[in-house]
Coordinates of C-alpha atoms in Angstrom, one line a residue:
Chain A
X1 CA 122.9 84.7 155.5
X2 CA 120.2 82.1 155.3
X3 CA 118.6 81.2 152.0
X4 CA 115.0 80.8 151.2
X5 CA 113.3 78.2 153.4
X6 CA 110.1 76.4 152.9
X7 CA 108.0 74.3 155.3
X8 CA 107.0 71.6 155.4
X9 CA 109.4 69.8 153.1
X10 CA 106.8 67.2 152.5
X11 CA 103.0 67.2 152.9
X12 CA 100.6 64.3 152.4
X13 CA 96.9 65.1 152.5
X14 CA 93.7 63.6 151.4
X15 CA 91.5 64.8 148.6
X16 CA 89.2 67.6 149.7
X17 CA 91.4 68.8 152.6
X18 CA 92.9 72.3 153.1
X19 CA 96.7 72.9 153.1
X20 CA 99.0 75.7 153.8
X21 CA 102.6 76.0 152.5
X22 CA 105.0 78.5 154.0
X23 CA 107.9 80.4 152.5
X24 CA 110.5 82.4 154.4
X25 CA 112.4 84.6 151.9
X26 CA 115.9 85.9 152.2
X27 CA 115.9 88.8 154.6
X28 CA 115.5 92.2 152.8
X29 CA 114.2 90.7 149.6
X30 CA 111.1 92.6 148.6
X31 CA 109.9 90.3 145.8
X32 CA 108.6 86.8 146.4
X33 CA 107.4 84.3 143.8
X34 CA 105.6 81.0 143.9
X35 CA 106.0 78.3 141.3
X36 CA 104.6 74.8 140.9
X37 CA 106.6 72.0 139.4
X38 CA 104.7 68.9 138.3
X39 CA 106.4 65.6 137.5
X40 CA 108.4 65.8 134.3
X41 CA 107.8 69.5 133.9
X42 CA 109.6 72.7 134.6
X43 CA 108.5 75.1 137.3
X44 CA 105.3 77.1 136.4
X45 CA 104.7 80.6 137.7
X46 CA 101.8 81.0 140.1
X47 CA 102.0 84.4 141.8
X48 CA 104.4 87.2 142.5
X49 CA 104.4 89.6 145.4
X50 CA 106.1 93.0 145.6
X51 CA 106.1 93.8 149.2
X52 CA 102.7 92.9 150.7
X53 CA 100.7 93.1 147.6
X54 CA 100.2 90.5 144.9
X55 CA 101.5 92.2 141.8
X56 CA 100.7 89.3 139.4
X57 CA 98.5 86.3 140.3
X58 CA 97.9 85.3 136.7
X59 CA 99.4 81.9 137.2
X60 CA 97.0 80.7 139.9
X61 CA 95.1 77.8 138.3
X62 CA 91.7 78.5 140.0
X63 CA 90.1 80.1 143.0
X64 CA 91.0 77.2 145.2
X65 CA 94.5 78.7 145.3
X66 CA 95.3 81.8 147.3
X67 CA 98.5 83.3 148.7
X68 CA 99.2 86.0 151.2
X69 CA 102.2 88.0 152.4
X70 CA 100.8 90.2 155.2
X71 CA 104.0 91.8 156.5
X72 CA 106.0 91.8 153.3
X73 CA 108.2 88.9 154.4
X74 CA 106.8 85.4 155.0
X75 CA 104.3 84.1 152.5
X76 CA 101.7 81.4 152.8
X77 CA 100.2 79.5 149.8
X78 CA 96.8 78.2 150.6
X79 CA 95.0 75.5 148.7
X80 CA 91.4 74.6 149.5
X81 CA 89.6 71.4 148.6
X82 CA 92.7 69.8 147.3
X83 CA 92.6 67.5 144.3
X84 CA 94.9 64.8 143.2
X85 CA 96.0 67.0 140.3
X86 CA 97.4 69.5 142.8
X87 CA 100.2 67.0 143.7
X88 CA 103.5 68.7 142.8
X89 CA 106.5 70.4 144.2
X90 CA 105.7 74.0 145.2
X91 CA 108.7 76.3 144.9
X92 CA 109.2 79.7 146.4
X93 CA 111.8 82.2 145.3
X94 CA 112.7 85.7 146.4
X95 CA 114.7 88.5 144.8
X96 CA 116.0 91.8 146.0
X97 CA 113.5 93.6 143.9
X98 CA 110.9 92.7 141.4
X99 CA 109.8 94.3 138.2
X100 CA 111.7 97.2 136.5
X101 CA 113.6 97.1 133.3
X102 CA 116.5 95.0 134.6
X103 CA 116.4 91.4 135.8
X104 CA 116.9 90.7 139.5
X105 CA 118.2 87.2 140.3
X106 CA 115.7 84.9 142.0
X107 CA 116.9 82.6 144.7
X108 CA 114.8 79.4 145.1
X109 CA 113.9 77.4 148.2
X110 CA 114.1 73.6 148.3
X111 CA 110.3 73.3 147.7
X112 CA 107.4 71.6 149.4
X113 CA 106.4 68.3 147.9
X114 CA 102.6 68.0 148.1
X115 CA 100.9 64.7 147.6
X116 CA 97.2 64.5 147.5
X117 CA 95.8 61.0 148.0
Chain B
X1 CA 101.3 76.5 124.8
X2 CA 104.9 75.8 125.7
X3 CA 106.8 79.1 125.2
X4 CA 110.1 77.7 126.2
X5 CA 111.1 74.3 124.9
X6 CA 113.9 71.9 125.8
X7 CA 113.5 69.1 123.3
X8 CA 116.1 66.8 124.8
X9 CA 115.0 65.3 128.0
X10 CA 118.4 63.7 128.7
X11 CA 122.0 64.0 127.6
X12 CA 125.0 61.8 128.5
X13 CA 128.5 63.1 128.1
X14 CA 132.0 61.8 129.0
X15 CA 134.0 63.6 131.6
X16 CA 136.2 66.2 130.0
X17 CA 134.1 66.6 126.9
X18 CA 131.8 69.4 126.0
X19 CA 128.1 69.3 127.0
X20 CA 125.7 71.3 124.8
X21 CA 122.2 71.9 126.1
X22 CA 119.6 73.5 123.8
X23 CA 116.6 75.6 124.3
X24 CA 114.0 77.2 121.9
X25 CA 111.5 79.8 122.6
X26 CA 108.5 81.2 120.8
X27 CA 107.7 84.5 122.6
X28 CA 109.5 87.3 120.9
X29 CA 108.9 89.5 124.0
X30 CA 111.4 87.6 126.0
X31 CA 114.4 89.7 126.6
X32 CA 116.4 87.9 129.3
X33 CA 117.3 84.3 129.4
X34 CA 118.7 82.2 132.2
X35 CA 120.0 78.7 132.9
X36 CA 119.2 77.1 136.2
X37 CA 120.7 73.8 137.6
X38 CA 118.7 71.6 139.8
X39 CA 119.8 68.7 142.0
X40 CA 117.3 66.2 143.5
X41 CA 115.4 67.6 146.5
X42 CA 116.9 71.0 146.1
X43 CA 115.5 74.2 144.5
X44 CA 116.9 75.4 141.2
X45 CA 120.1 77.4 141.4
X46 CA 121.1 80.1 139.0
X47 CA 123.9 79.3 136.7
X48 CA 124.3 81.9 133.9
X49 CA 122.2 84.4 132.1
X50 CA 122.2 86.5 128.9
X51 CA 120.4 89.7 127.9
X52 CA 118.8 89.8 124.5
X53 CA 121.2 92.6 123.4
X54 CA 124.1 90.1 123.6
X55 CA 124.8 86.9 121.7
X56 CA 127.3 85.3 124.1
X57 CA 128.0 85.3 127.8
X58 CA 130.8 83.4 129.4
X59 CA 131.5 82.5 133.0
X60 CA 134.3 80.0 133.6
X61 CA 133.4 76.6 132.1
X62 CA 129.9 77.8 131.2
X63 CA 129.0 79.8 128.0
X64 CA 125.5 80.7 126.9
X65 CA 124.9 81.6 123.2
X66 CA 121.8 83.4 122.0
X67 CA 120.5 83.4 118.4
X68 CA 117.6 85.8 118.4
X69 CA 116.6 85.3 114.8
X70 CA 116.3 81.6 115.4
X71 CA 114.8 82.1 118.9
X72 CA 117.4 79.6 120.1
X73 CA 119.8 79.5 123.0
X74 CA 122.4 77.0 124.1
X75 CA 124.5 76.3 127.1
X76 CA 128.0 74.9 126.6
X77 CA 129.9 73.3 129.5
X78 CA 133.5 72.6 128.9
X79 CA 135.1 70.6 130.2
X80 CA 132.2 68.6 131.7
X81 CA 132.7 67.3 135.2
X82 CA 130.8 64.5 137.1
X83 CA 129.5 67.2 139.5
X84 CA 127.7 68.8 136.6
X85 CA 125.3 65.9 136.5
X86 CA 121.9 67.5 137.2
X87 CA 118.8 68.8 135.6
X88 CA 119.3 72.0 133.6
X89 CA 116.4 74.3 133.0
X90 CA 116.2 77.1 130.5
X91 CA 114.1 80.1 131.6
X92 CA 113.0 83.4 130.1
X93 CA 111.7 86.7 131.3
X94 CA 110.1 89.8 129.9
X95 CA 111.3 93.2 131.0
X96 CA 108.6 94.9 133.0
X97 CA 106.9 91.6 133.6
X98 CA 107.8 91.5 137.2
X99 CA 110.7 89.1 136.5
X100 CA 108.5 86.1 136.5
X101 CA 110.2 83.2 134.8
X102 CA 108.9 80.9 132.1
X103 CA 110.8 77.6 132.3
X104 CA 111.4 74.8 129.9
X105 CA 110.9 71.2 130.8
X106 CA 114.5 70.5 131.6
X107 CA 117.3 68.4 130.4
X108 CA 118.9 65.7 132.6
X109 CA 122.7 65.8 132.1
X110 CA 124.7 62.9 133.1
X111 CA 128.5 63.2 133.0
X112 CA 130.2 59.8 133.0
X113 CA 133.6 59.0 134.1

């Protein structure tokens, strides 16, 4: 089946604008994760959904960042009043389940490269 | 505070030789460790993992070693092939933590002919 897809692949915006990044997880995967990878760094956790609810949003840097997953499938990461420091690759991953005592493999999408001018 | 560290940003190895990539961690709550491989313009892909109850896991040309007392793990690739050239990320997870991953900064491996 299809893997995790993310749209757009590239997004260029101006400082202060609002952006939405979309993630389509693997069908049937209940857990969905957002990570952010800045230049020269590894991916950093932002938020994790189990079903429709955000189970852990401890990685969101501030209240300009928000994510939703209203039907437990597609997720949208929303960034308000973008700043140049928000420029990064935003990665989405999904897994069959989240949490629990055993690890469930996360499958990553190709990412959305966000550039804030 | 970098909880997972990869101190070598790059590594160059000849084809056929062994590649050894290293990773250190500071959080003793981590109990599952993974290596991901990443090509440009693609997302990371899972390579191999190890639970904290083991000290070695092998899958074909790839072996991961875990030294809990030293909080150190390593990935061995033998023999190295040109197609192995990529960025390798070490990652760690805490049981009950929702499987969220903490990544290192990555090591760029180049396998030369």
